[in-house]
mmCIF file of C-alpha atoms and ligand atoms in Angstrom:
data_model
loop_
_atom_site.group_PDB
_atom_site.id
_atom_site.type_symbol
_atom_site.label_atom_id
_atom_site.label_comp_id
_atom_site.label_asym_id
_atom_site.label_seq_id
_atom_site.Cartn_x
_atom_site.Cartn_y
_atom_site.Cartn_z
ATOM 1 C CA MET A 846 -162.464 12.362 -78.874
ATOM 2 C CA LYS A 847 -162.264 16.218 -78.167
ATOM 3 C CA TYR A 848 -158.599 17.507 -78.630
ATOM 4 C CA LYS A 849 -157.227 20.429 -76.626
ATOM 5 C CA ILE A 850 -155.128 21.413 -79.773
ATOM 6 C CA PRO A 851 -156.674 20.339 -83.070
ATOM 7 C CA PHE A 852 -154.969 19.759 -86.344
ATOM 8 C CA ASN A 853 -157.031 22.525 -88.106
ATOM 9 C CA ARG A 854 -159.294 25.192 -87.141
ATOM 10 C CA PRO A 855 -161.064 27.744 -89.679
ATOM 11 C CA SER A 856 -160.619 31.181 -88.833
ATOM 12 C CA PHE A 857 -162.399 34.280 -89.104
ATOM 13 C CA LEU A 858 -160.292 37.073 -89.469
ATOM 14 C CA GLY A 859 -161.638 40.094 -91.308
ATOM 15 C CA ASN A 860 -164.899 41.217 -92.419
ATOM 16 C CA GLU A 861 -166.353 37.728 -93.426
ATOM 17 C CA GLN A 862 -169.661 38.684 -91.606
ATOM 18 C CA THR A 863 -170.083 41.964 -92.813
ATOM 19 C CA TYR A 864 -169.502 40.951 -96.523
ATOM 20 C CA VAL A 865 -171.740 37.976 -96.241
ATOM 21 C CA ALA A 866 -174.539 40.303 -94.801
ATOM 22 C CA GLU A 867 -173.657 42.498 -97.622
ATOM 23 C CA ALA A 868 -174.151 40.112 -100.418
ATOM 24 C CA ILE A 869 -177.169 38.708 -98.673
ATOM 25 C CA ALA A 870 -178.864 42.666 -98.475
ATOM 26 C CA HIS A 871 -177.752 42.774 -102.270
ATOM 27 C CA GLY A 872 -179.941 40.491 -103.144
ATOM 28 C CA HIS A 873 -177.610 38.380 -105.819
ATOM 29 C CA ILE A 874 -176.712 35.307 -104.039
ATOM 30 C CA SER A 875 -176.233 33.009 -106.967
ATOM 31 C CA GLY A 876 -172.869 32.969 -108.654
ATOM 32 C CA ASP A 877 -171.325 35.556 -110.276
ATOM 33 C CA GLY A 878 -172.452 38.448 -108.181
ATOM 34 C CA LEU A 879 -170.659 41.508 -107.179
ATOM 35 C CA PHE A 880 -168.284 39.492 -104.304
ATOM 36 C CA THR A 881 -167.394 37.019 -106.933
ATOM 37 C CA ARG A 882 -166.346 39.742 -109.511
ATOM 38 C CA LYS A 883 -164.393 41.440 -106.675
ATOM 39 C CA CYS A 884 -162.466 38.361 -106.121
ATOM 40 C CA HIS A 885 -161.791 37.746 -109.546
ATOM 41 C CA GLU A 886 -160.174 41.226 -110.030
ATOM 42 C CA LEU A 887 -158.429 40.889 -107.207
ATOM 43 C CA LEU A 888 -156.849 37.792 -107.872
ATOM 44 C CA GLU A 889 -155.972 38.719 -111.443
ATOM 45 C CA GLY A 890 -154.471 41.840 -110.180
ATOM 46 C CA ILE A 891 -152.027 40.328 -107.737
ATOM 47 C CA LEU A 892 -151.284 36.932 -109.820
ATOM 48 C CA ARG A 893 -151.187 38.523 -113.378
ATOM 49 C CA VAL A 894 -153.178 35.734 -114.807
ATOM 50 C CA SER A 895 -155.391 36.368 -117.986
ATOM 51 C CA LYS A 896 -158.262 35.359 -116.143
ATOM 52 C CA VAL A 897 -159.403 34.000 -112.854
ATOM 53 C CA LEU A 898 -162.679 31.894 -112.436
ATOM 54 C CA LEU A 899 -163.866 31.091 -108.811
ATOM 55 C CA THR A 900 -165.342 27.660 -108.639
ATOM 56 C CA THR A 901 -167.076 25.501 -106.223
ATOM 57 C CA SER A 902 -163.874 23.460 -105.276
ATOM 58 C CA CYS A 903 -160.319 22.656 -106.655
ATOM 59 C CA THR A 904 -161.748 19.398 -107.505
ATOM 60 C CA ASP A 905 -164.044 21.276 -109.652
ATOM 61 C CA ALA A 906 -161.457 23.340 -111.219
ATOM 62 C CA LEU A 907 -159.459 20.049 -112.039
ATOM 63 C CA GLU A 908 -162.800 18.762 -113.715
ATOM 64 C CA ILE A 909 -163.053 21.993 -115.859
ATOM 65 C CA THR A 910 -159.256 21.491 -116.762
ATOM 66 C CA ALA A 911 -159.950 17.938 -117.790
ATOM 67 C CA LEU A 912 -162.597 19.029 -120.317
ATOM 68 C CA LEU A 913 -160.703 21.812 -121.772
ATOM 69 C CA LEU A 914 -158.071 19.416 -122.686
ATOM 70 C CA GLU A 915 -160.484 17.503 -124.138
ATOM 71 C CA ILE A 916 -159.508 14.325 -122.280
ATOM 72 C CA GLN A 917 -160.796 11.226 -123.993
ATOM 73 C CA PRO A 918 -160.939 7.268 -123.018
ATOM 74 C CA GLY A 919 -157.562 6.075 -123.372
ATOM 75 C CA ASP A 920 -155.436 9.024 -123.212
ATOM 76 C CA GLU A 921 -153.151 9.401 -120.467
ATOM 77 C CA VAL A 922 -151.932 12.254 -117.768
ATOM 78 C CA ILE A 923 -148.915 12.042 -115.747
ATOM 79 C CA LEU A 924 -148.963 13.233 -112.300
ATOM 80 C CA PRO A 925 -147.418 12.474 -108.759
ATOM 81 C CA SER A 926 -148.365 9.492 -106.918
ATOM 82 C CA PHE A 927 -148.054 11.678 -103.422
ATOM 83 C CA THR A 928 -151.023 13.999 -103.908
ATOM 84 C CA PHE A 929 -154.719 14.192 -103.094
ATOM 85 C CA LEU A 930 -156.794 12.019 -105.159
ATOM 86 C CA SER A 931 -158.636 14.892 -106.847
ATOM 87 C CA THR A 932 -155.650 15.300 -108.851
ATOM 88 C CA ALA A 933 -156.174 12.210 -110.477
ATOM 89 C CA ASN A 934 -159.813 11.681 -110.058
ATOM 90 C CA ALA A 935 -160.710 14.599 -112.287
ATOM 91 C CA PHE A 936 -159.074 13.137 -115.574
ATOM 92 C CA VAL A 937 -160.139 9.628 -114.810
ATOM 93 C CA LEU A 938 -163.568 10.898 -114.987
ATOM 94 C CA ARG A 939 -163.011 11.681 -118.605
ATOM 95 C CA GLY A 940 -161.625 8.359 -119.183
ATOM 96 C CA ALA A 941 -157.929 9.035 -118.711
ATOM 97 C CA ARG A 942 -155.592 6.629 -117.459
ATOM 98 C CA PRO A 943 -153.161 8.171 -114.588
ATOM 99 C CA ILE A 944 -149.509 7.716 -115.008
ATOM 100 C CA PHE A 945 -148.158 7.928 -111.688
ATOM 101 C CA VAL A 946 -144.548 9.716 -111.404
ATOM 102 C CA ASP A 947 -142.276 9.618 -107.941
ATOM 103 C CA ILE A 948 -141.584 12.450 -106.024
ATOM 104 C CA ARG A 949 -138.033 14.064 -105.169
ATOM 105 C CA PRO A 950 -136.737 12.974 -101.833
ATOM 106 C CA ASP A 951 -136.294 16.696 -100.540
ATOM 107 C CA THR A 952 -139.296 19.017 -101.716
ATOM 108 C CA LEU A 953 -141.528 15.628 -102.198
ATOM 109 C CA ASN A 954 -142.509 17.310 -105.182
ATOM 110 C CA LEU A 955 -142.946 15.630 -108.570
ATOM 111 C CA ASP A 956 -139.249 14.148 -109.738
ATOM 112 C CA GLU A 957 -139.022 16.082 -113.101
ATOM 113 C CA SER A 958 -136.035 13.696 -113.822
ATOM 114 C CA LYS A 959 -138.283 10.750 -114.246
ATOM 115 C CA LEU A 960 -141.204 12.825 -115.977
ATOM 116 C CA GLU A 961 -140.071 12.403 -119.806
ATOM 117 C CA SER A 962 -139.544 8.427 -119.695
ATOM 118 C CA LEU A 963 -143.175 8.243 -118.923
ATOM 119 C CA ILE A 964 -144.364 10.233 -121.923
ATOM 120 C CA THR A 965 -146.007 8.091 -124.563
ATOM 121 C CA PRO A 966 -147.923 8.982 -127.724
ATOM 122 C CA SER A 967 -151.399 8.962 -125.538
ATOM 123 C CA THR A 968 -150.016 11.645 -122.950
ATOM 124 C CA LYS A 969 -152.206 14.337 -123.127
ATOM 125 C CA GLY A 970 -151.024 16.587 -119.889
ATOM 126 C CA ILE A 971 -148.406 17.056 -117.253
ATOM 127 C CA ILE A 972 -150.027 17.664 -113.857
ATOM 128 C CA THR A 973 -147.784 19.222 -111.136
ATOM 129 C CA VAL A 974 -148.526 19.923 -107.513
ATOM 130 C CA HIS A 975 -146.608 22.386 -105.642
ATOM 131 C CA TYR A 976 -146.643 20.371 -102.264
ATOM 132 C CA GLY A 977 -146.888 22.363 -99.391
ATOM 133 C CA GLY A 978 -146.757 25.286 -101.447
ATOM 134 C CA VAL A 979 -143.159 24.827 -102.356
ATOM 135 C CA GLY A 980 -142.470 25.064 -105.893
ATOM 136 C CA CYS A 981 -141.724 22.280 -108.277
ATOM 137 C CA GLU A 982 -138.769 22.736 -110.781
ATOM 138 C CA MET A 983 -140.854 24.494 -113.202
ATOM 139 C CA ASP A 984 -138.095 25.496 -115.569
ATOM 140 C CA ASP A 985 -137.524 21.755 -116.282
ATOM 141 C CA ILE A 986 -140.998 20.821 -116.238
ATOM 142 C CA LEU A 987 -142.129 23.379 -118.835
ATOM 143 C CA ASP A 988 -139.044 22.621 -121.070
ATOM 144 C CA ILE A 989 -140.248 18.840 -121.048
ATOM 145 C CA GLY A 990 -143.889 20.131 -121.893
ATOM 146 C CA LYS A 991 -142.805 22.275 -124.762
ATOM 147 C CA ARG A 992 -140.431 19.828 -126.418
ATOM 148 C CA HIS A 993 -143.224 17.108 -126.517
ATOM 149 C CA GLY A 994 -146.407 19.676 -127.036
ATOM 150 C CA LEU A 995 -147.896 18.753 -123.618
ATOM 151 C CA PRO A 996 -149.677 20.944 -121.492
ATOM 152 C CA VAL A 997 -148.623 21.730 -118.058
ATOM 153 C CA ILE A 998 -151.382 22.215 -115.456
ATOM 154 C CA GLU A 999 -150.828 23.469 -111.792
ATOM 155 C CA ASP A 1000 -152.712 21.932 -109.099
ATOM 156 C CA ASN A 1001 -152.005 24.785 -106.730
ATOM 157 C CA ALA A 1002 -154.101 23.824 -103.846
ATOM 158 C CA HIS A 1003 -151.370 24.338 -101.282
ATOM 159 C CA GLY A 1004 -149.355 27.020 -103.285
ATOM 160 C CA LEU A 1005 -151.539 30.376 -103.372
ATOM 161 C CA LEU A 1006 -149.240 33.238 -103.157
ATOM 162 C CA GLY A 1007 -145.840 31.158 -103.118
ATOM 163 C CA LYS A 1008 -143.191 32.030 -105.384
ATOM 164 C CA TYR A 1009 -140.765 29.812 -107.689
ATOM 165 C CA LYS A 1010 -137.679 32.098 -108.965
ATOM 166 C CA GLY A 1011 -139.967 35.381 -107.904
ATOM 167 C CA LYS A 1012 -142.814 34.285 -109.847
ATOM 168 C CA TYR A 1013 -146.332 33.242 -108.377
ATOM 169 C CA LEU A 1014 -147.185 29.594 -108.137
ATOM 170 C CA GLY A 1015 -150.239 29.003 -110.592
ATOM 171 C CA THR A 1016 -148.802 31.314 -113.119
ATOM 172 C CA PHE A 1017 -146.656 28.851 -115.128
ATOM 173 C CA GLY A 1018 -148.715 26.245 -116.493
ATOM 174 C CA SER A 1019 -151.764 26.858 -119.062
ATOM 175 C CA LEU A 1020 -154.156 26.336 -116.390
ATOM 176 C CA ALA A 1021 -153.693 26.102 -112.499
ATOM 177 C CA THR A 1022 -156.212 25.334 -109.902
ATOM 178 C CA GLN A 1023 -156.785 26.434 -106.364
ATOM 179 C CA SER A 1024 -158.560 25.594 -103.355
ATOM 180 C CA PHE A 1025 -160.468 27.698 -100.884
ATOM 181 C CA HIS A 1026 -161.589 24.461 -98.564
ATOM 182 C CA GLU A 1027 -161.675 25.130 -94.865
ATOM 183 C CA THR A 1028 -158.076 23.448 -94.532
ATOM 184 C CA LYS A 1029 -156.562 25.643 -96.797
ATOM 185 C CA ASN A 1030 -154.560 28.828 -96.130
ATOM 186 C CA ILE A 1031 -157.369 31.140 -97.260
ATOM 187 C CA THR A 1032 -160.830 29.636 -97.063
ATOM 188 C CA CYS A 1033 -164.348 30.183 -97.828
ATOM 189 C CA GLY A 1034 -165.516 26.496 -96.415
ATOM 190 C CA GLU A 1035 -165.528 24.837 -99.925
ATOM 191 C CA GLY A 1036 -164.585 26.450 -102.924
ATOM 192 C CA GLY A 1037 -161.741 26.855 -105.516
ATOM 193 C CA ALA A 1038 -160.515 28.663 -108.630
ATOM 194 C CA LEU A 1039 -159.351 28.251 -112.221
ATOM 195 C CA LEU A 1040 -156.468 30.579 -113.108
ATOM 196 C CA ILE A 1041 -156.087 30.503 -117.079
ATOM 197 C CA ASN A 1042 -152.616 31.809 -118.217
ATOM 198 C CA ASP A 1043 -153.415 30.439 -121.826
ATOM 199 C CA PRO A 1044 -155.718 32.941 -123.491
ATOM 200 C CA GLN A 1045 -157.282 30.421 -125.806
ATOM 201 C CA TYR A 1046 -158.927 28.664 -123.142
ATOM 202 C CA ILE A 1047 -160.924 31.339 -121.718
ATOM 203 C CA GLU A 1048 -164.019 31.382 -123.532
ATOM 204 C CA ARG A 1049 -164.789 27.587 -123.168
ATOM 205 C CA ALA A 1050 -163.867 27.748 -119.632
ATOM 206 C CA GLU A 1051 -166.423 30.418 -119.193
ATOM 207 C CA VAL A 1052 -169.059 28.051 -121.010
ATOM 208 C CA ILE A 1053 -168.161 24.632 -119.195
ATOM 209 C CA ARG A 1054 -168.340 26.516 -115.804
ATOM 210 C CA GLU A 1055 -171.907 27.826 -116.825
ATOM 211 C CA LYS A 1056 -173.614 24.480 -117.508
ATOM 212 C CA GLY A 1057 -172.350 24.498 -120.815
ATOM 213 C CA SER A 1058 -173.993 27.729 -122.122
ATOM 214 C CA ASN A 1059 -172.803 30.922 -123.360
ATOM 215 C CA ARG A 1060 -174.695 32.602 -120.467
ATOM 216 C CA SER A 1061 -171.540 34.766 -119.519
ATOM 217 C CA ARG A 1062 -171.394 36.130 -123.136
ATOM 218 C CA PHE A 1063 -175.179 37.129 -122.641
ATOM 219 C CA LEU A 1064 -174.736 38.854 -119.686
ATOM 220 C CA ARG A 1065 -172.201 40.705 -120.898
ATOM 221 C CA GLY A 1066 -174.387 41.708 -124.008
ATOM 222 C CA GLU A 1067 -172.509 40.040 -126.748
ATOM 223 C CA VAL A 1068 -174.961 37.654 -127.639
ATOM 224 C CA ASP A 1069 -178.565 38.233 -127.398
ATOM 225 C CA GLN A 1070 -179.894 35.074 -125.829
ATOM 226 C CA TYR A 1071 -178.271 31.989 -124.396
ATOM 227 C CA THR A 1072 -178.343 28.420 -125.197
ATOM 228 C CA TRP A 1073 -176.684 24.981 -124.763
ATOM 229 C CA ILE A 1074 -173.319 25.125 -126.776
ATOM 230 C CA ASP A 1075 -170.907 22.481 -124.933
ATOM 231 C CA LEU A 1076 -170.341 20.206 -122.453
ATOM 232 C CA GLY A 1077 -170.331 21.582 -119.136
ATOM 233 C CA SER A 1078 -171.739 21.689 -115.413
ATOM 234 C CA SER A 1079 -172.684 23.791 -112.811
ATOM 235 C CA TYR A 1080 -169.211 25.028 -111.237
ATOM 236 C CA LEU A 1081 -170.078 28.614 -109.927
ATOM 237 C CA PRO A 1082 -170.094 29.465 -106.135
ATOM 238 C CA SER A 1083 -172.780 31.227 -104.221
ATOM 239 C CA ASP A 1084 -171.960 35.095 -104.025
ATOM 240 C CA ILE A 1085 -172.077 34.522 -100.247
ATOM 241 C CA LEU A 1086 -169.201 31.916 -100.487
ATOM 242 C CA ALA A 1087 -167.443 34.629 -102.572
ATOM 243 C CA ALA A 1088 -168.175 37.376 -99.872
ATOM 244 C CA PHE A 1089 -166.578 35.235 -97.040
ATOM 245 C CA LEU A 1090 -163.771 34.601 -99.471
ATOM 246 C CA TYR A 1091 -163.179 38.300 -100.259
ATOM 247 C CA ALA A 1092 -162.866 39.086 -96.920
ATOM 248 C CA GLN A 1093 -160.175 36.333 -96.217
ATOM 249 C CA LEU A 1094 -158.342 37.333 -99.383
ATOM 250 C CA GLU A 1095 -158.172 41.233 -97.959
ATOM 251 C CA VAL A 1096 -156.226 40.039 -95.205
ATOM 252 C CA ARG A 1097 -153.969 37.782 -97.237
ATOM 253 C CA GLU A 1098 -150.730 39.461 -95.820
ATOM 254 C CA GLN A 1099 -151.791 38.958 -92.247
ATOM 255 C CA ILE A 1100 -152.561 35.459 -92.669
ATOM 256 C CA GLN A 1101 -149.419 34.803 -94.540
ATOM 257 C CA ALA A 1102 -147.184 36.235 -92.132
ATOM 258 C CA LYS A 1103 -148.914 34.526 -89.414
ATOM 259 C CA ARG A 1104 -148.343 31.255 -91.146
ATOM 260 C CA LYS A 1105 -144.615 32.007 -91.515
ATOM 261 C CA GLN A 1106 -144.081 32.650 -88.241
ATOM 262 C CA ILE A 1107 -145.835 29.310 -87.293
ATOM 263 C CA TRP A 1108 -143.539 27.421 -89.634
ATOM 264 C CA GLU A 1109 -140.456 29.088 -88.432
ATOM 265 C CA LEU A 1110 -141.186 28.473 -84.857
ATOM 266 C CA TYR A 1111 -141.509 24.808 -85.578
ATOM 267 C CA TYR A 1112 -138.308 24.569 -87.771
ATOM 268 C CA GLU A 1113 -136.364 26.534 -85.416
ATOM 269 C CA SER A 1114 -137.598 24.208 -82.709
ATOM 270 C CA PHE A 1115 -136.957 21.046 -84.380
ATOM 271 C CA ARG A 1116 -133.863 21.756 -86.297
ATOM 272 C CA ASP A 1117 -131.013 20.226 -83.836
ATOM 273 C CA TRP A 1118 -133.528 17.367 -82.382
ATOM 274 C CA GLY A 1119 -134.211 16.396 -85.897
ATOM 275 C CA LYS A 1120 -130.613 15.766 -86.619
ATOM 276 C CA GLN A 1121 -130.129 14.057 -83.275
ATOM 277 C CA HIS A 1122 -133.088 11.770 -84.124
ATOM 278 C CA GLU A 1123 -132.798 11.117 -87.668
ATOM 279 C CA VAL A 1124 -136.018 13.165 -88.013
ATOM 280 C CA ARG A 1125 -136.313 15.033 -91.656
ATOM 281 C CA LEU A 1126 -137.722 18.083 -91.523
ATOM 282 C CA PRO A 1127 -139.461 20.262 -94.750
ATOM 283 C CA VAL A 1128 -136.633 21.413 -97.306
ATOM 284 C CA VAL A 1129 -137.330 24.738 -99.089
ATOM 285 C CA PRO A 1130 -134.579 25.536 -101.805
ATOM 286 C CA GLU A 1131 -133.272 28.878 -102.070
ATOM 287 C CA HIS A 1132 -135.204 29.848 -105.271
ATOM 288 C CA CYS A 1133 -138.450 28.940 -103.872
ATOM 289 C CA ASP A 1134 -140.611 31.418 -101.655
ATOM 290 C CA GLN A 1135 -143.174 28.812 -100.011
ATOM 291 C CA SER A 1136 -146.710 29.471 -98.788
ATOM 292 C CA TYR A 1137 -146.296 28.126 -95.506
ATOM 293 C CA HIS A 1138 -148.998 25.866 -95.969
ATOM 294 C CA LEU A 1139 -148.050 22.804 -93.772
ATOM 295 C CA PHE A 1140 -145.372 21.673 -91.113
ATOM 296 C CA PHE A 1141 -144.309 17.997 -91.442
ATOM 297 C CA LEU A 1142 -141.704 15.878 -89.819
ATOM 298 C CA ILE A 1143 -140.560 12.725 -91.668
ATOM 299 C CA MET A 1144 -139.673 10.282 -88.494
ATOM 300 C CA PRO A 1145 -137.310 7.425 -88.844
ATOM 301 C CA SER A 1146 -140.128 4.570 -89.184
ATOM 302 C CA LEU A 1147 -143.491 3.790 -89.532
ATOM 303 C CA GLU A 1148 -143.298 2.616 -85.844
ATOM 304 C CA HIS A 1149 -142.032 6.129 -84.872
ATOM 305 C CA ARG A 1150 -144.463 7.831 -86.925
ATOM 306 C CA GLN A 1151 -147.603 6.006 -85.336
ATOM 307 C CA GLY A 1152 -145.897 6.359 -82.042
ATOM 308 C CA LEU A 1153 -145.618 9.954 -82.359
ATOM 309 C CA ILE A 1154 -149.216 10.506 -83.144
ATOM 310 C CA GLU A 1155 -150.540 8.168 -80.286
ATOM 311 C CA HIS A 1156 -147.954 10.170 -77.729
ATOM 312 C CA LEU A 1157 -149.531 13.594 -79.039
ATOM 313 C CA LYS A 1158 -152.808 12.189 -78.750
ATOM 314 C CA SER A 1159 -152.289 11.544 -75.222
ATOM 315 C CA ARG A 1160 -151.609 15.153 -74.738
ATOM 316 C CA GLY A 1161 -154.753 16.411 -76.208
ATOM 317 C CA ILE A 1162 -152.824 17.025 -79.416
ATOM 318 C CA LEU A 1163 -154.047 15.952 -82.941
ATOM 319 C CA SER A 1164 -151.628 15.489 -85.406
ATOM 320 C CA VAL A 1165 -152.248 13.718 -88.863
ATOM 321 C CA PHE A 1166 -150.744 11.926 -91.798
ATOM 322 C CA HIS A 1167 -151.251 11.982 -95.198
ATOM 323 C CA TYR A 1168 -151.020 11.109 -98.363
ATOM 324 C CA LEU A 1169 -151.434 7.150 -99.138
ATOM 325 C CA PRO A 1170 -149.810 6.869 -102.370
ATOM 326 C CA LEU A 1171 -152.460 7.247 -105.237
ATOM 327 C CA HIS A 1172 -150.582 3.958 -107.157
ATOM 328 C CA LEU A 1173 -151.576 1.690 -104.081
ATOM 329 C CA SER A 1174 -154.866 2.656 -103.384
ATOM 330 C CA PRO A 1175 -157.878 0.517 -104.688
ATOM 331 C CA MET A 1176 -158.397 2.856 -107.680
ATOM 332 C CA GLY A 1177 -154.745 3.116 -108.557
ATOM 333 C CA GLN A 1178 -154.455 -0.701 -108.515
ATOM 334 C CA GLN A 1179 -156.959 -1.377 -110.922
ATOM 335 C CA PHE A 1180 -154.648 0.724 -113.221
ATOM 336 C CA GLY A 1181 -152.017 -1.307 -112.532
ATOM 337 C CA GLY A 1182 -150.191 0.304 -109.586
ATOM 338 C CA LYS A 1183 -148.137 -1.982 -107.301
ATOM 339 C CA GLU A 1184 -145.904 -1.726 -104.494
ATOM 340 C CA GLY A 1185 -142.378 -0.524 -105.796
ATOM 341 C CA ASP A 1186 -143.609 1.791 -108.599
ATOM 342 C CA CYS A 1187 -142.866 4.984 -106.661
ATOM 343 C CA PRO A 1188 -140.361 3.792 -103.999
ATOM 344 C CA VAL A 1189 -139.862 7.606 -102.265
ATOM 345 C CA ALA A 1190 -143.530 8.215 -102.269
ATOM 346 C CA GLU A 1191 -144.159 5.033 -100.342
ATOM 347 C CA HIS A 1192 -141.140 5.543 -98.191
ATOM 348 C CA VAL A 1193 -142.249 9.289 -97.310
ATOM 349 C CA SER A 1194 -145.893 8.031 -96.995
ATOM 350 C CA ASP A 1195 -145.367 6.054 -94.115
ATOM 351 C CA ARG A 1196 -143.185 8.169 -92.101
ATOM 352 C CA LEU A 1197 -144.583 11.719 -92.558
ATOM 353 C CA VAL A 1198 -146.691 13.415 -89.703
ATOM 354 C CA ARG A 1199 -148.338 16.954 -89.827
ATOM 355 C CA LEU A 1200 -148.388 18.770 -86.899
ATOM 356 C CA PRO A 1201 -151.313 21.366 -86.319
ATOM 357 C CA PHE A 1202 -151.182 24.441 -88.218
ATOM 358 C CA TYR A 1203 -153.941 27.180 -88.606
ATOM 359 C CA ASN A 1204 -154.092 30.861 -88.554
ATOM 360 C CA THR A 1205 -155.079 31.185 -84.854
ATOM 361 C CA LEU A 1206 -152.939 28.877 -83.587
ATOM 362 C CA THR A 1207 -151.570 30.646 -80.433
ATOM 363 C CA GLU A 1208 -147.960 30.655 -79.529
ATOM 364 C CA ALA A 1209 -148.883 29.262 -76.181
ATOM 365 C CA ASP A 1210 -150.539 26.091 -77.783
ATOM 366 C CA GLN A 1211 -147.733 25.790 -80.279
ATOM 367 C CA THR A 1212 -145.213 25.596 -77.651
ATOM 368 C CA SER A 1213 -147.198 22.871 -76.232
ATOM 369 C CA VAL A 1214 -147.024 20.768 -79.342
ATOM 370 C CA VAL A 1215 -143.380 21.604 -79.503
ATOM 371 C CA ASN A 1216 -142.685 20.447 -76.219
ATOM 372 C CA ALA A 1217 -144.749 17.733 -76.934
ATOM 373 C CA VAL A 1218 -142.999 16.573 -79.563
ATOM 374 C CA LEU A 1219 -139.423 17.209 -77.843
ATOM 375 C CA ASP A 1220 -140.673 14.767 -74.981
ATOM 376 C CA PHE A 1221 -141.061 11.860 -77.577
ATOM 377 C CA ASP A 1222 -139.266 8.607 -76.434
ATOM 378 C CA PHE A 1223 -137.410 7.233 -79.568
ATOM 379 C CA LYS A 1224 -136.275 4.113 -77.605
ATOM 380 C CA GLU A 1225 -140.003 3.023 -76.847
ATOM 381 C CA PRO A 1226 -141.917 4.543 -79.621
ATOM 382 C CA GLY A 1227 -145.166 2.510 -78.656
ATOM 383 C CA SER A 1228 -145.263 4.055 -74.858
HETATM 384 C C1 PLP B 349 -157.187 20.015 -100.878
HETATM 385 C C2 PLP B 349 -156.645 19.557 -102.275
HETATM 386 C C3 PLP B 349 -157.550 19.263 -103.444
HETATM 387 C C4 PLP B 349 -158.997 19.652 -103.360
HETATM 388 O O1 PLP B 349 -159.304 20.631 -103.029
HETATM 389 P P1 PLP B 349 -161.004 20.850 -102.689
HETATM 390 O O2 PLP B 349 -161.014 22.182 -103.079
HETATM 391 O O3 PLP B 349 -161.293 20.207 -101.554
HETATM 392 O O4 PLP B 349 -161.641 20.121 -104.005
HETATM 393 C C5 PLP B 349 -156.883 19.174 -104.515
HETATM 394 N N1 PLP B 349 -155.402 18.826 -104.704
HETATM 395 C C6 PLP B 349 -154.669 18.822 -103.652
HETATM 396 C C7 PLP B 349 -153.174 18.721 -103.841
HETATM 397 C C8 PLP B 349 -155.423 19.515 -102.455
HETATM 398 O O5 PLP B 349 -154.244 19.384 -101.257
#
């Protein structure tokens, strides 16, 4: 079915077409060309991290991370159950056992108070996800990591340009990963980046990203031929994609301002209504500047959630839910996951609904969404 108001729509807001044409004219369309370098410099300049490497996806940046941490069969990594499956899969591919931690009821981020009891001698890392681009409690998490000698990794797919206590998300962990998938704030269709904060990982990350070769050093003239020196794969995006991405990065402030406006209109429209009907809105702590990645409602019951999705569908509006907790997925169950392991994630997963949210959402369309939600009949959620 075709929706009058989709859930997501990719948008073209700057010089995407011009730069893509330039990349083609330039004659270098494989990885690490002119626009890839421009993206690296721009992101390193904004975020002040030691190194940024564009990748073909956030999933791939997580895979590089698992290789950099030298994850071996039998190792454990701790991560929230309420996340996208790649957060786990990248480590499971190397033989790790995912240990799922429950989330906080307010921000839906990993619950740092439940973290320490899950650490064992096999633990090799802590993976955080800044849900919706609202920062996890990084002070506590970094402190736990430090005391146990464990690297902290940020899956920052939602959180580019968000801040925790005034510092950019993605700059806290030893390594962090970004996504530029079509559904994210800033996109090139499919793409990602690895942010390296701990410089000890830079050289090896370049090798892993270049198929296990020292080609990056060769191109810089540091060695006179390149060869196979380590594990690796092909994680470089084409410069055509980097050109598209660079155009979006250039207008990042315009994108973020627009998303802030959308988020605030939803929030203001539903504040009183939410209190009346026991619908919970997102919580953003004072010390977090969020990235305005998504807007959700937590309905009083599963029946109300499904009812609202149907109700919006009848008005031509697509709303969606996520995430099925990873510990209850078929893969999660193979690792022993069972109901009751992460009660907050299970509760939220049944009740959460996400509303249309994209850079070109017009105020008129958003008002239609708001009015449709406000018309929802709580007494007969199925009608
Ligand atoms: C979107 C997303 C990913 C995967 O991003 P890709 O670029 O599609 O690989 C990983 N983790 C989280 C939390 C995400 O939201």
